[in-house]
Backbone as a chain_set.jsonl record, in Angstrom:
{"seq": "MQLRTPVLVRNIPGNAAVVTDRRTGLLFSSPEEFVLKAKELLSSPTLQQCLTEEAYEYVSCVHSWDEEKQAYDRVVTNMVCRQSEPNTEDQSASVQKFD", "coords": {"N": [[0.763, -1.157, -0.137], [2.234, 1.499, 0.982], [3.821, 1.301, -0.921], [2.386, 2.27, -3.157], [0.828, 0.124, -4.783], [-1.805, -1.629, -5.717], [-3.778, -3.798, -3.485], [-4.648, -7.761, -2.854], [-6.138, -9.254, -0.767], [-6.342, -11.838, 1.638], [-9.681, -12.429, 3.293], [-9.363, -12.11, 6.605], [-8.693, -11.374, 10.184], [-6.789, -9.596, 10.449], [-5.769, -8.638, 8.193], [-8.295, -7.552, 7.243], [-8.495, -5.451, 9.024], [-6.549, -3.379, 8.292], [-7.017, -3.166, 5.31], [-9.312, -1.976, 3.475], [-12.425, -3.369, 2.139], [-12.516, -2.671, -1.399], [-12.598, 0.256, -1.237], [-9.521, 0.912, -0.015], [-8.328, -1.318, -1.03], [-8.681, -5.011, -1.911], [-10.543, -7.408, -0.76], [-11.028, -11.242, -0.544], [-12.333, -14.418, 0.273], [-12.465, -17.037, -0.696], [-11.035, -19.183, -2.771], [-12.222, -18.717, -5.351], [-13.609, -16.233, -5.391], [-11.2, -14.602, -4.86], [-10.102, -15.335, -7.554], [-12.19, -13.893, -9.634], [-11.698, -11.335, -8.018], [-9.071, -10.811, -8.995], [-8.911, -10.793, -11.496], [-10.921, -8.519, -12.287], [-9.31, -6.681, -10.885], [-6.971, -6.444, -12.32], [-7.889, -5.9, -14.768], [-9.183, -3.463, -15.343], [-7.812, -0.343, -15.072], [-8.753, 1.873, -13.592], [-10.289, 1.129, -11.404], [-7.383, 0.099, -10.089], [-6.362, 2.275, -10.089], [-7.909, 4.182, -8.522], [-7.556, 2.315, -5.873], [-5.343, 2.095, -5.297], [-4.687, 5.333, -5.003], [-6.301, 5.668, -2.728], [-5.368, 3.825, -0.681], [-2.646, 4.649, -0.208], [-2.809, 7.125, 0.866], [-4.369, 6.334, 3.054], [-2.345, 4.71, 4.731], [-0.289, 6.152, 4.555], [-1.244, 8.37, 6.686], [-2.098, 6.837, 8.936], [-0.385, 4.724, 9.331], [2.295, 5.252, 10.151], [6.071, 4.831, 9.054], [7.845, 5.467, 10.84], [6.727, 4.79, 13.37], [5.837, 2.16, 13.687], [8.41, 1.485, 13.152], [9.506, 1.886, 15.654], [7.652, 0.618, 17.327], [7.973, -1.736, 16.5], [10.662, -1.725, 17.929], [10.625, -1.682, 20.325], [9.092, -3.944, 20.999], [11.166, -6.087, 20.331], [13.172, -5.182, 22.298], [12.119, -5.538, 24.92], [11.885, -8.207, 24.59], [14.581, -9.151, 24.493], [15.072, -8.19, 27.027], [13.518, -9.52, 28.707], [14.684, -11.924, 28.346], [16.959, -11.665, 29.434], [16.928, -11.356, 31.734], [17.512, -13.007, 35.294], [16.59, -16.197, 36.077], [14.006, -16.144, 38.438], [12.747, -17.737, 40.091], [12.383, -20.584, 42.576], [14.454, -22.867, 41.877], [15.647, -25.256, 42.836], [12.708, -26.928, 43.442], [12.579, -27.399, 41.22], [13.959, -29.832, 41.153], [14.318, -33.161, 41.388], [14.634, -35.529, 43.75], [16.2, -38.64, 44.303], [16.295, -41.219, 46.463]], "CA": [[-0.164, -0.461, 0.083], [2.855, 2.321, 0.652], [4.549, 1.202, -2.467], [1.475, 2.102, -4.566], [0.705, -1.042, -5.375], [-2.651, -2.12, -5.186], [-3.717, -5.047, -2.657], [-5.624, -8.163, -2.877], [-5.609, -9.952, 0.445], [-7.31, -13.32, 2.247], [-10.371, -11.527, 4.334], [-9.086, -12.274, 7.787], [-8.798, -10.044, 11.301], [-5.436, -8.985, 10.427], [-5.589, -7.969, 6.836], [-9.215, -6.741, 7.595], [-7.901, -4.262, 10.053], [-5.555, -2.528, 7.379], [-7.72, -3.167, 4.011], [-11.318, -2.048, 3.555], [-12.819, -3.827, 0.495], [-13.011, -1.518, -3.135], [-11.626, 1.112, -0.754], [-7.885, 0.373, -0.215], [-7.773, -2.844, -1.507], [-9.445, -6.067, -2.213], [-10.543, -8.811, 0.391], [-11.44, -12.413, -0.829], [-12.671, -15.31, 1.169], [-12.291, -18.024, -1.093], [-10.368, -19.356, -4.032], [-13.379, -18.507, -6.386], [-13.722, -15.21, -5.021], [-9.641, -14.216, -5.208], [-10.094, -15.26, -9.497], [-12.722, -12.743, -9.685], [-11.448, -10.005, -7.917], [-7.983, -10.476, -9.406], [-9.292, -10.415, -13.211], [-11.344, -7.702, -12.372], [-8.265, -5.798, -10.7], [-5.994, -6.711, -13.673], [-8.833, -5.646, -16.255], [-9.578, -2.121, -14.746], [-6.773, 0.524, -14.746], [-9.628, 2.669, -12.748], [-9.792, 0.439, -10.111], [-6.342, 0.214, -9.419], [-5.752, 3.807, -9.722], [-8.142, 4.698, -7.215], [-7.725, 1.608, -4.712], [-3.703, 2.735, -5.078], [-4.003, 6.403, -4.274], [-6.969, 5.617, -1.166], [-4.686, 3.165, 0.361], [-1.792, 5.308, 0.085], [-3.182, 8.135, 1.622], [-4.578, 5.93, 4.453], [-1.218, 4.181, 5.515], [0.701, 7.72, 5.244], [-1.83, 8.969, 8.108], [-2.607, 6.231, 10.023], [0.799, 3.662, 9.597], [3.784, 5.992, 9.966], [7.12, 3.876, 9.112], [8.815, 5.622, 12.09], [6.22, 4.85, 14.937], [5.713, 0.885, 12.554], [9.817, 0.918, 13.336], [9.356, 2.003, 17.334], [6.474, -0.687, 18.148], [8.636, -3.723, 16.907], [11.979, -1.686, 18.907], [10.263, -1.905, 21.819], [8.666, -5.935, 21.026], [12.199, -7.021, 20.507], [13.853, -4.444, 23.142], [11.393, -6.368, 25.936], [11.986, -9.831, 24.33], [15.752, -9.307, 24.597], [15.525, -8.16, 28.21], [13.578, -10.964, 29.309], [15.68, -13.331, 28.434], [18.445, -12.206, 30.056], [16.888, -11.883, 33.204], [17.786, -14.213, 35.838], [15.161, -16.771, 36.457], [13.914, -15.842, 39.98], [11.804, -19.365, 40.592], [13.3, -21.551, 43.164], [14.573, -24.03, 41.163], [15.151, -26.707, 43.686], [11.512, -27.145, 43.419], [12.201, -28.622, 40.154], [15.224, -30.713, 41.085], [13.654, -34.187, 41.885], [15.887, -36.585, 44.383], [16.138, -40.336, 44.305], [17.156, -42.13, 47.159]], "C": [[0.926, 1.34, -0.062], [3.472, 2.258, -0.537], [3.231, 1.495, -3.481], [1.033, 0.968, -5.194], [-0.334, -1.778, -4.838], [-3.176, -3.644, -4.734], [-4.616, -5.621, -2.993], [-5.294, -9.552, -1.724], [-6.662, -10.451, 1.105], [-8.128, -12.187, 3.506], [-10.304, -12.51, 5.932], [-8.822, -10.996, 8.82], [-7.883, -9.175, 10.882], [-5.423, -7.954, 9.465], [-7.298, -7.06, 6.72], [-8.977, -5.249, 8.112], [-7.196, -3.166, 9.149], [-6.568, -2.5, 6.306], [-9.022, -2.74, 4.391], [-11.576, -2.439, 1.837], [-13.097, -2.794, -0.448], [-13.03, -0.284, -2.209], [-9.98, 1.679, -1.059], [-7.283, -0.784, -0.691], [-9.034, -3.804, -1.65], [-9.929, -7.172, -1.677], [-11.11, -9.894, -0.404], [-11.62, -13.327, 0.47], [-12.503, -16.809, 0.711], [-11.487, -18.311, -2.368], [-11.109, -18.222, -5.084], [-13.25, -16.905, -6.086], [-12.336, -14.33, -5.538], [-9.934, -14.198, -7.056], [-11.009, -13.911, -9.644], [-12.202, -11.576, -9.406], [-10.143, -9.812, -8.89], [-8.022, -10.35, -10.986], [-10.066, -9.285, -13.19], [-9.824, -6.274, -12.276], [-7.408, -5.544, -12.107], [-7.031, -6.023, -14.835], [-9.451, -4.156, -16.156], [-8.611, -1.527, -13.795], [-7.624, 1.356, -13.682], [-9.42, 2.292, -11.595], [-8.76, 0.318, -9.483], [-5.607, 0.99, -9.157], [-6.568, 4.283, -8.103], [-7.996, 3.476, -5.882], [-6.208, 2.307, -4.462], [-3.739, 4.007, -4.194], [-5.064, 6.342, -3.111], [-6.166, 5.071, -0.274], [-3.477, 3.682, 0.498], [-1.941, 6.266, 0.952], [-3.979, 7.135, 2.749], [-3.534, 5.196, 5.095], [-0.186, 5.966, 5.783], [-0.107, 8.605, 5.961], [-1.692, 8.264, 8.887], [-1.197, 5.101, 10.5], [2.028, 4.288, 9.154], [5.239, 4.887, 10.011], [7.95, 4.261, 10.219], [8.001, 5.25, 13.369], [5.832, 3.253, 14.217], [7.483, 0.437, 13.56], [9.801, 1.098, 14.938], [9.287, 1.081, 17.802], [7.387, -1.81, 17.974], [10.448, -3.003, 17.447], [11.598, -2.241, 20.247], [9.649, -3.36, 22.245], [10.283, -6.404, 21.024], [13.67, -6.744, 21.73], [13.5, -5.277, 24.683], [11.771, -7.623, 25.832], [13.535, -10.077, 24.975], [15.728, -9.007, 26.423], [14.937, -9.218, 29.136], [13.892, -12.104, 29.278], [16.549, -13.264, 29.092], [18.42, -11.681, 31.231], [17.083, -12.853, 33.982], [16.61, -14.725, 36.318], [15.082, -16.752, 38.123], [13.306, -17.178, 40.806], [12.727, -19.893, 41.177], [13.561, -22.672, 42.415], [15.061, -25.273, 41.62], [14.076, -27.149, 43.866], [11.389, -27.869, 42.083], [12.961, -29.53, 39.651], [14.191, -31.899, 42.108], [15.121, -34.795, 42.54], [15.315, -38.048, 44.589], [16.36, -40.691, 45.027], [16.809, -43.254, 46.976]], "O": [[0.603, 2.209, -0.873], [3.632, 3.297, -1.176], [3.166, 0.892, -4.553], [0.892, 1.066, -6.413], [-0.195, -2.466, -3.827], [-3.022, -4.592, -5.505], [-5.579, -4.999, -3.44], [-4.5, -10.486, -1.838], [-7.728, -9.852, 1.247], [-7.565, -11.437, 4.303], [-11.091, -13.407, 6.232], [-8.748, -9.836, 8.415], [-8.136, -7.971, 10.931], [-5.178, -6.763, 9.659], [-7.357, -5.99, 6.115], [-9.279, -4.182, 7.579], [-7.41, -1.993, 9.455], [-7.191, -1.447, 6.442], [-9.671, -3.065, 5.386], [-11.116, -1.989, 0.787], [-14.016, -2.018, -0.183], [-13.873, 0.451, -2.724], [-9.475, 2.448, -1.876], [-6.103, -1.131, -0.743], [-10.195, -3.414, -1.521], [-9.626, -8.156, -2.352], [-11.917, -9.4, -1.192], [-11.124, -13.017, 1.552], [-12.412, -17.714, 1.541], [-11.351, -17.297, -3.052], [-10.628, -17.159, -5.476], [-12.522, -16.385, -6.933], [-12.401, -13.519, -6.462], [-9.955, -13.15, -7.702], [-10.397, -12.851, -9.772], [-12.141, -10.713, -10.282], [-10.082, -8.776, -9.551], [-7.111, -9.79, -11.593], [-10.003, -8.768, -14.305], [-9.474, -5.407, -13.077], [-7.333, -4.49, -12.738], [-6.479, -5.669, -15.877], [-10.245, -3.808, -17.031], [-8.408, -1.736, -12.599], [-6.945, 1.519, -12.668], [-8.64, 2.8, -10.79], [-8.864, 0.38, -8.258], [-4.602, 0.95, -8.448], [-6.067, 4.588, -7.021], [-8.416, 3.899, -4.804], [-6.007, 3.0, -3.465], [-3.192, 4.085, -3.094], [-4.704, 7.142, -2.247], [-6.077, 5.567, 0.849], [-2.931, 3.204, 1.492], [-1.157, 6.287, 1.9], [-4.102, 7.939, 3.673], [-3.829, 4.969, 6.269], [0.304, 6.56, 6.743], [0.286, 9.771, 5.917], [-1.114, 8.716, 9.876], [-0.993, 4.731, 11.657], [2.673, 4.024, 8.139], [5.394, 4.186, 11.011], [8.788, 3.445, 10.603], [8.584, 5.393, 14.444], [4.64, 3.431, 14.467], [7.679, -0.508, 14.324], [10.234, 0.08, 15.478], [10.123, 0.495, 18.49], [7.642, -2.653, 18.834], [11.403, -3.771, 17.329], [12.171, -3.038, 20.99], [9.657, -3.849, 23.374], [10.55, -7.215, 21.909], [14.636, -7.457, 22.001], [14.398, -5.591, 25.465], [12.017, -8.254, 26.86], [13.748, -10.975, 25.79], [16.476, -9.736, 27.075], [15.542, -9.731, 30.078], [13.548, -13.085, 29.937], [17.142, -14.255, 29.521], [19.442, -11.462, 31.881], [16.821, -13.915, 33.416], [15.727, -14.059, 36.858], [15.918, -17.24, 38.884], [13.486, -17.436, 41.996], [13.861, -19.883, 40.698], [12.661, -23.511, 42.382], [14.948, -26.29, 40.936], [14.171, -28.084, 44.661], [10.505, -28.668, 41.776], [12.99, -30.021, 38.523], [13.565, -31.648, 43.138], [16.265, -34.651, 42.108], [14.196, -38.4, 44.962], [17.507, -40.96, 44.668], [17.428, -44.183, 47.494]]}, "num_chains": 1, "name": "protein.A"}
């Protein structure tokens, strides 16, 4: 979308949160619908242009590259920090003694 390329994506929650069907891209729910919408998209330069313009405007306003980068940086930093923390659980509880 940011690359000004029309998108045709499966209608799942993650995609549908970003793509509005026939406004910022095309959503499909079945292989047959994919084929129909792909053919429509390929045969309609007007549809391609409209979707591309709307999608670019949407992602430019709502999904900043800098904000996305900062969010990923926070996730990675949190993961690294958690892995480097010493295990505070009583490890002796997990050791079994055999007499």
